[in-house]
Short mmCIF file of C-alpha atoms and ligand atoms in Angstrom, two decimals:
data_model
loop_
_atom_site.label_atom_id
_atom_site.label_comp_id
_atom_site.label_asym_id
_atom_site.label_seq_id
_atom_site.Cartn_x
_atom_site.Cartn_y
_atom_site.Cartn_z
CA MET A 1 -31.14 7.45 -27.76
CA ILE A 2 -29.81 4.03 -26.78
CA GLY A 3 -28.71 3.71 -23.18
CA GLY A 4 -27.96 7.41 -22.89
CA MET A 5 -25.81 7.29 -26.03
CA SER A 6 -26.54 9.06 -29.29
CA ASN A 7 -27.50 6.45 -31.86
CA ALA A 8 -25.88 8.43 -34.63
CA ALA A 9 -23.58 6.25 -36.65
CA TYR A 10 -20.44 7.04 -38.65
CA PRO A 11 -19.95 9.37 -40.44
CA LEU A 12 -22.25 11.51 -38.24
CA SER A 13 -20.56 10.15 -35.15
CA ARG A 14 -16.78 10.42 -35.15
CA PRO A 15 -15.27 9.60 -31.74
CA ARG A 16 -11.94 10.97 -32.93
CA ARG A 17 -13.33 14.54 -32.89
CA ASN A 18 -13.00 14.56 -29.11
CA ARG A 19 -9.36 13.58 -29.46
CA HIS A 20 -8.67 16.20 -32.10
CA ASP A 21 -6.47 18.54 -30.04
CA ALA A 22 -5.04 18.90 -26.60
CA PHE A 23 -7.66 21.29 -25.22
CA THR A 24 -10.51 18.98 -26.22
CA ARG A 25 -8.74 15.98 -24.77
CA ARG A 26 -8.36 17.93 -21.52
CA LEU A 27 -12.06 18.78 -21.49
CA VAL A 28 -13.24 15.22 -21.97
CA GLN A 29 -10.72 13.51 -19.70
CA GLU A 30 -12.63 11.30 -17.25
CA HIS A 31 -10.01 10.59 -14.60
CA ARG A 32 -7.14 12.57 -13.17
CA LEU A 33 -4.19 11.63 -11.12
CA HIS A 34 -3.41 14.10 -8.36
CA VAL A 35 -0.64 14.24 -5.79
CA ASP A 36 -3.35 13.68 -3.14
CA ASN A 37 -3.77 10.17 -4.52
CA LEU A 38 -0.23 9.11 -3.66
CA ILE A 39 1.07 7.25 -0.61
CA TRP A 40 4.80 6.57 -0.42
CA PRO A 41 5.98 3.32 1.25
CA ILE A 42 9.38 3.72 2.92
CA PHE A 43 11.84 1.25 4.47
CA VAL A 44 13.64 2.10 7.71
CA CYS A 45 16.64 0.24 9.10
CA GLU A 46 18.92 0.27 12.16
CA GLY A 47 22.31 1.96 12.24
CA GLU A 48 23.62 5.42 11.63
CA ASN A 49 23.69 7.38 8.43
CA GLN A 50 22.43 4.40 6.45
CA ARG A 51 21.08 4.60 2.93
CA GLN A 52 21.05 1.09 1.59
CA LYS A 53 20.03 0.13 -1.90
CA VAL A 54 17.55 -2.70 -2.42
CA ASP A 55 18.89 -4.88 -5.25
CA SER A 56 15.53 -6.02 -6.58
CA MET A 57 13.96 -2.54 -6.28
CA PRO A 58 16.22 -0.11 -8.17
CA GLY A 59 15.76 3.40 -6.79
CA ALA A 60 14.28 2.27 -3.45
CA GLU A 61 16.33 2.66 -0.27
CA ARG A 62 16.39 1.54 3.34
CA VAL A 63 17.25 4.53 5.52
CA SER A 64 18.24 4.73 9.18
CA VAL A 65 16.14 6.80 11.58
CA ASP A 66 18.70 9.65 11.61
CA ASN A 67 18.15 10.00 7.85
CA VAL A 68 14.41 9.53 7.86
CA VAL A 69 13.45 13.21 8.16
CA GLU A 70 15.58 14.13 5.16
CA HIS A 71 14.17 11.15 3.26
CA VAL A 72 10.54 11.96 4.03
CA ARG A 73 11.05 15.68 3.38
CA GLN A 74 11.12 14.85 -0.33
CA ALA A 75 7.52 13.65 -0.08
CA VAL A 76 6.43 16.58 2.07
CA ASP A 77 7.97 19.10 -0.33
CA LEU A 78 6.08 17.54 -3.20
CA GLY A 79 2.78 17.62 -1.29
CA ILE A 80 2.34 13.87 -0.87
CA PRO A 81 -0.26 13.39 1.90
CA ALA A 82 1.06 10.24 3.62
CA VAL A 83 3.88 7.74 3.97
CA ALA A 84 3.70 4.07 4.98
CA ILE A 85 6.57 2.86 7.17
CA PHE A 86 8.11 -0.61 6.90
CA PRO A 87 10.85 -1.60 9.35
CA VAL A 88 13.83 -3.81 8.53
CA THR A 89 14.04 -5.62 11.86
CA PRO A 90 17.43 -7.19 12.64
CA MET A 91 17.53 -10.95 13.10
CA SER A 92 18.84 -10.47 16.66
CA VAL A 93 15.47 -9.13 17.86
CA ARG A 94 13.21 -11.42 15.85
CA ASP A 95 11.55 -14.35 17.62
CA ALA A 96 8.73 -16.89 17.13
CA THR A 97 5.94 -14.58 18.32
CA GLY A 98 7.23 -11.26 17.01
CA THR A 99 7.69 -9.75 20.49
CA GLU A 100 9.58 -6.79 19.03
CA ALA A 101 6.32 -5.60 17.41
CA LEU A 102 5.16 -4.60 20.90
CA ASN A 103 8.31 -2.73 21.89
CA PRO A 104 7.46 0.99 22.21
CA ASP A 105 11.01 1.75 21.07
CA ASN A 106 11.08 -0.53 18.06
CA LEU A 107 12.25 0.78 14.72
CA MET A 108 8.78 1.61 13.44
CA CYS A 109 7.89 3.58 16.60
CA ARG A 110 11.17 5.51 16.59
CA ALA A 111 10.73 6.36 12.92
CA SER A 112 7.10 7.41 13.48
CA ARG A 113 7.93 9.69 16.40
CA THR A 114 10.78 11.25 14.48
CA ILE A 115 8.67 11.86 11.37
CA LYS A 116 5.69 13.17 13.36
CA GLU A 117 7.85 15.65 15.21
CA ALA A 118 9.33 17.03 12.01
CA PHE A 119 6.13 16.94 9.93
CA PRO A 120 3.05 17.02 12.17
CA ASP A 121 0.66 17.33 9.21
CA LEU A 122 1.98 14.39 7.23
CA GLY A 123 -0.12 11.21 7.50
CA ILE A 124 1.71 8.19 8.86
CA ILE A 125 0.50 4.70 8.03
CA GLY A 126 1.73 1.75 10.05
CA ASP A 127 1.59 -1.78 8.72
CA VAL A 128 0.28 -4.25 11.29
CA ALA A 129 1.43 -7.85 10.80
CA LEU A 130 4.10 -9.92 12.48
CA ASP A 131 6.28 -10.84 9.50
CA PRO A 132 8.87 -8.08 9.97
CA TYR A 133 9.37 -9.31 13.56
CA THR A 134 9.12 -13.12 13.44
CA ASP A 135 12.10 -15.41 12.92
CA HIS A 136 10.00 -17.54 10.55
CA GLY A 137 8.74 -14.68 8.36
CA HIS A 138 5.04 -15.46 8.80
CA ASP A 139 2.45 -12.81 9.68
CA GLY A 140 1.15 -14.71 12.72
CA VAL A 141 2.22 -17.16 15.40
CA ILE A 142 2.69 -20.84 14.57
CA GLU A 143 1.73 -24.00 16.42
CA ASN A 144 2.42 -27.43 14.93
CA GLY A 145 2.97 -25.85 11.54
CA ARG A 146 -0.36 -23.96 11.56
CA ILE A 147 -0.71 -20.18 11.69
CA LEU A 148 -2.98 -19.57 14.70
CA ASN A 149 -5.68 -17.00 14.05
CA ASP A 150 -6.97 -15.84 17.42
CA ALA A 151 -3.62 -15.97 19.20
CA SER A 152 -2.14 -13.84 16.41
CA VAL A 153 -4.99 -11.33 16.65
CA GLU A 154 -4.25 -10.88 20.36
CA ILE A 155 -0.73 -9.75 19.46
CA LEU A 156 -1.83 -7.67 16.47
CA ARG A 157 -4.24 -5.59 18.55
CA GLN A 158 -1.41 -4.70 20.91
CA GLN A 159 0.88 -3.98 17.98
CA ALA A 160 -1.72 -1.56 16.61
CA LEU A 161 -2.00 0.20 19.98
CA ASN A 162 1.79 0.41 20.22
CA GLN A 163 1.87 2.13 16.82
CA ALA A 164 -1.00 4.50 17.63
CA ARG A 165 0.87 5.56 20.77
CA ALA A 166 3.95 6.29 18.66
CA GLY A 167 1.93 8.63 16.46
CA ASN A 168 0.69 6.55 13.55
CA ASP A 169 -2.52 8.08 12.19
CA ILE A 170 -3.65 5.12 10.15
CA ILE A 171 -3.31 1.49 11.16
CA ALA A 172 -3.05 -0.83 8.18
CA PRO A 173 -3.43 -4.50 9.11
CA SER A 174 -1.80 -6.58 6.36
CA ASP A 175 -1.84 -9.92 8.17
CA MET A 176 -5.18 -11.30 6.83
CA MET A 177 -6.18 -12.95 10.13
CA ASP A 178 -9.96 -13.18 10.61
CA GLY A 179 -11.43 -10.66 13.03
CA ARG A 180 -8.36 -8.48 13.33
CA VAL A 181 -10.09 -5.27 12.27
CA LYS A 182 -12.69 -5.62 15.04
CA ALA A 183 -10.07 -6.46 17.65
CA ILE A 184 -7.88 -3.52 16.60
CA ARG A 185 -10.86 -1.12 16.50
CA GLU A 186 -11.93 -2.13 20.01
CA THR A 187 -8.43 -1.85 21.39
CA LEU A 188 -7.86 1.56 19.82
CA ASP A 189 -11.25 2.85 21.00
CA GLY A 190 -10.71 1.46 24.48
CA ASN A 191 -7.48 3.40 24.79
CA GLY A 192 -8.63 6.79 23.57
CA TYR A 193 -7.60 6.34 19.92
CA ASP A 194 -11.09 6.47 18.48
CA THR A 195 -9.97 8.80 15.68
CA THR A 196 -7.12 6.57 14.56
CA ARG A 197 -8.16 5.25 11.17
CA ILE A 198 -7.96 1.69 9.91
CA MET A 199 -6.97 1.05 6.32
CA ALA A 200 -7.51 -2.69 5.99
CA TYR A 201 -5.52 -4.77 3.59
CA THR A 202 -8.83 -6.45 2.82
CA ALA A 203 -8.30 -8.29 -0.41
CA LYS A 204 -4.69 -9.28 -0.05
CA TYR A 205 -3.70 -12.11 -2.32
CA ALA A 206 -1.06 -14.82 -1.81
CA SER A 207 1.06 -13.29 -4.54
CA ALA A 208 4.44 -13.85 -6.11
CA PHE A 209 4.68 -10.08 -6.56
CA TYR A 210 5.80 -9.48 -2.95
CA GLY A 211 9.21 -11.05 -3.56
CA PRO A 212 11.32 -7.87 -3.74
CA PHE A 213 9.62 -6.45 -0.62
CA ARG A 214 10.56 -9.55 1.34
CA ASP A 215 14.14 -9.03 0.12
CA ALA A 216 14.00 -5.42 1.29
CA LEU A 217 12.86 -6.47 4.76
CA GLY A 218 15.05 -9.55 4.99
CA SER A 219 12.07 -11.83 5.65
CA GLY A 220 12.15 -13.65 2.32
CA SER A 221 14.93 -16.05 3.18
CA LEU A 222 13.30 -16.83 6.55
CA LEU A 223 10.00 -17.87 5.06
CA HIS A 224 9.46 -21.56 4.45
CA GLY A 225 6.37 -22.44 2.49
CA ASP A 226 3.78 -19.89 1.52
CA LYS A 227 1.06 -17.69 3.02
CA LYS A 228 -1.87 -19.45 1.37
CA THR A 229 -3.69 -20.30 4.59
CA TYR A 230 -4.26 -16.61 5.27
CA GLN A 231 -3.72 -14.59 2.09
CA MET A 232 -6.30 -15.03 -0.68
CA ASP A 233 -6.22 -17.33 -3.69
CA PRO A 234 -5.55 -15.27 -6.87
CA ALA A 235 -8.35 -17.28 -8.51
CA ASN A 236 -11.02 -15.71 -6.29
CA SER A 237 -13.08 -12.58 -6.72
CA ASP A 238 -16.42 -13.19 -4.91
CA GLU A 239 -14.41 -14.04 -1.81
CA ALA A 240 -12.94 -10.55 -1.89
CA MET A 241 -16.46 -9.13 -1.63
CA ARG A 242 -17.07 -11.17 1.52
CA GLU A 243 -13.78 -9.93 2.97
CA VAL A 244 -14.71 -6.30 2.26
CA GLU A 245 -18.13 -6.70 3.83
CA GLN A 246 -16.60 -8.22 6.94
CA ASP A 247 -13.89 -5.58 7.32
CA LEU A 248 -16.42 -2.76 6.92
CA ARG A 249 -18.69 -4.33 9.55
CA GLU A 250 -15.72 -4.60 11.88
CA GLY A 251 -14.96 -0.91 11.54
CA ALA A 252 -12.51 -0.48 8.65
CA ASP A 253 -12.50 3.10 7.33
CA MET A 254 -10.67 2.36 4.11
CA ILE A 255 -10.26 -0.77 2.03
CA MET A 256 -7.15 -1.90 0.19
CA VAL A 257 -6.63 -4.30 -2.67
CA LYS A 258 -3.19 -5.81 -3.13
CA PRO A 259 -1.32 -6.37 -5.44
CA GLY A 260 -2.55 -3.67 -7.79
CA MET A 261 -2.28 -3.97 -11.54
CA PRO A 262 -3.08 -7.70 -11.80
CA TYR A 263 -6.17 -7.10 -9.61
CA LEU A 264 -7.83 -4.06 -11.20
CA ASP A 265 -11.02 -6.09 -11.65
CA ILE A 266 -11.25 -6.54 -7.89
CA ILE A 267 -10.82 -2.80 -7.31
CA ARG A 268 -13.64 -2.07 -9.75
CA ARG A 269 -15.97 -4.57 -8.08
CA VAL A 270 -15.21 -3.23 -4.59
CA ARG A 271 -15.78 0.33 -5.66
CA GLU A 272 -19.05 -0.34 -7.46
CA ARG A 273 -20.51 -2.54 -4.79
CA PHE A 274 -19.44 -0.79 -1.59
CA GLU A 275 -18.73 2.82 -2.58
CA VAL A 276 -16.16 3.23 0.18
CA PRO A 277 -12.67 4.76 0.09
CA THR A 278 -10.65 2.22 -1.84
CA PHE A 279 -6.89 1.99 -2.18
CA ALA A 280 -4.51 -0.21 -4.08
CA TYR A 281 -0.95 -1.21 -3.38
CA GLN A 282 1.24 -1.21 -6.47
CA VAL A 283 3.56 -3.71 -4.85
CA SER A 284 7.28 -4.30 -4.98
CA GLY A 285 7.08 -6.88 -7.77
CA GLU A 286 5.10 -4.52 -9.99
CA TYR A 287 7.66 -1.82 -9.32
CA ALA A 288 10.56 -4.20 -10.02
CA MET A 289 8.97 -5.38 -13.22
CA LEU A 290 8.42 -1.87 -14.55
CA MET A 291 11.81 -0.62 -13.38
CA GLY A 292 13.54 -3.60 -14.99
CA ALA A 293 12.05 -2.73 -18.36
CA ILE A 294 12.59 1.00 -17.86
CA GLN A 295 16.27 0.49 -17.01
CA ASN A 296 16.73 -1.65 -20.08
CA GLY A 297 15.27 1.11 -22.21
CA TRP A 298 12.36 -1.16 -23.17
CA LEU A 299 9.70 1.12 -21.69
CA ASP A 300 9.55 4.88 -21.47
CA ARG A 301 9.96 5.77 -17.81
CA ASP A 302 7.67 8.74 -17.31
CA ARG A 303 4.83 7.57 -19.51
CA THR A 304 4.88 4.08 -18.05
CA ILE A 305 4.76 5.34 -14.47
CA MET A 306 1.85 7.66 -15.15
CA GLU A 307 -0.12 5.17 -17.20
CA SER A 308 0.29 2.48 -14.56
CA LEU A 309 -1.00 4.85 -11.87
CA MET A 310 -3.87 6.19 -14.00
CA ALA A 311 -5.09 2.61 -14.37
CA PHE A 312 -5.80 2.58 -10.63
CA LYS A 313 -7.82 5.77 -10.82
CA ARG A 314 -9.83 4.44 -13.73
CA ALA A 315 -10.50 1.20 -11.86
CA GLY A 316 -11.97 3.22 -8.99
CA CYS A 317 -9.17 3.91 -6.51
CA ASN A 318 -8.99 6.94 -4.27
CA GLY A 319 -5.32 6.44 -3.76
CA ILE A 320 -2.33 4.25 -4.50
CA LEU A 321 0.54 3.07 -2.35
CA THR A 322 3.40 3.20 -4.81
CA TYR A 323 7.19 3.20 -4.78
CA PHE A 324 6.85 5.63 -7.71
CA ALA A 325 5.16 8.26 -5.50
CA LEU A 326 8.03 10.77 -5.67
CA ASP A 327 8.52 10.33 -9.41
CA ALA A 328 4.79 10.65 -10.06
CA ALA A 329 4.46 13.75 -7.87
CA ARG A 330 7.37 15.38 -9.73
CA LEU A 331 5.83 14.53 -13.08
CA LEU A 332 2.47 15.94 -11.98
CA ARG A 333 4.24 19.17 -11.01
CA SER A 334 5.93 19.51 -14.35
CA GLU A 335 2.66 18.88 -16.19
CA ARG A 336 1.09 22.00 -14.68
C1 PBG B 1 3.49 -7.74 5.32
C2 PBG B 1 3.43 -7.05 4.03
C3 PBG B 1 3.86 -7.50 2.77
C4 PBG B 1 3.74 -6.42 1.90
C5 PBG B 1 3.18 -5.36 2.63
N1 PBG B 1 3.01 -5.77 3.94
C6 PBG B 1 4.49 -8.79 2.33
C7 PBG B 1 3.83 -10.07 2.57
O1 PBG B 1 2.65 -10.17 2.90
O2 PBG B 1 4.53 -11.06 2.43
C8 PBG B 1 4.13 -6.41 0.45
C9 PBG B 1 4.42 -5.07 -0.14
C10 PBG B 1 5.14 -5.10 -1.43
O3 PBG B 1 5.41 -6.18 -2.03
O4 PBG B 1 5.51 -4.02 -1.91
N2 PBG B 1 2.47 -8.54 5.71
#
C-alpha cells in the first residue's frame, strides 16, 4: 500500500471499472449537490406590479414588494432553504452616508417582513453594506476621497440591527470594513438578537465579475474608481486566511468566498484549514458569462449549470448563493 492506495498497476488496476455503468458511478460518487445547498439571491424594487428584466443577467428580475411573495414562492415550492434580498434603492433616497439603510421601512425591510409573514420557515439573508444606499456607490462613507472604516462600521451595525428587527435571520456583511463582524455581533446581542446568524463575506475580492449586479442595483454608474481599498486583491490567498481567522474570532457563524468559480482554491484552503461552514457566491458576472454562452447555444444549459455548482461542492462548500438556484433545484427534482 502506498498512501492508502493499492499499488497495483495496470492492467490489474483499471480506474475505468468504477465508471463502467450508472449504478457503479452512483456508488462511487464523492460529492452531491442537494437543494439544501442552494441560496437564491433576489432583487426587489419600488413600484407596483413590477417585474423588470436585468439586461446583463438574462432570466433575472427585479420585482416590487407586491410581487415578492409570488416570486419567492417558486423557491419555497422547490424546497430551497433561503433567499438573499438585494434592494434597488431609488436615487431620490440615496445620500452620501446611506441614511436609507437605517430606515425601518426601507425596501429591504418591507420585503423581509412581507416574505417572513408568508413563509415563516424560509431563511432570509440580508446583505449589510452601504452601496445600495449611497449616492456614490461605495460600501462605506467617504471623507477626502477615502473610505472611512470606523465611521462606516458605526452605520453598518445599525443597518444590521434594522434588518434583524425586520425579520432577517442571517446578516451578511459584504462591505469588507475591518471589525464590522464584531460590531454587528455586539449590537445584535445587545438588542436581544443573539440567535441572529452572521454569514460574513470574508474573502471578498475586488472583482470585475460584479458588473452585472451593479447594473441590476443601479449603483454601477454612480461608482467612480474602484473598491480596492476595502475589497481584496485577486492576487492574494494567504490574506484570505487572515480575514477568515479574524471574522471567526469576531463571531462569524459562516464564511463566504466571493466570487466563486475563479476562487475555488480559496474555498478549498478555507475549508481545510478552518473546518467551518463555508459558502460561495457564484456572482452576477459568472452567471452572465454562462448565460451568454448558453443563450448562444455554445454551452449546454442544464449540464453547465450543474457542473458549475458541483465544482463548489467539490471545493468544500456547504452552500452556494446562485442566480441558478431555481433552475438547479428543478434539475435536481427531475434527476430523482
Ligand atoms: C454589495 C454587494 C455586491 C455584490 C453583493 N453584495 C457588489 C459589490 O461589492 O460591488 C455582488 C453580487 C454579484 O455580483 O452577484 N457590497
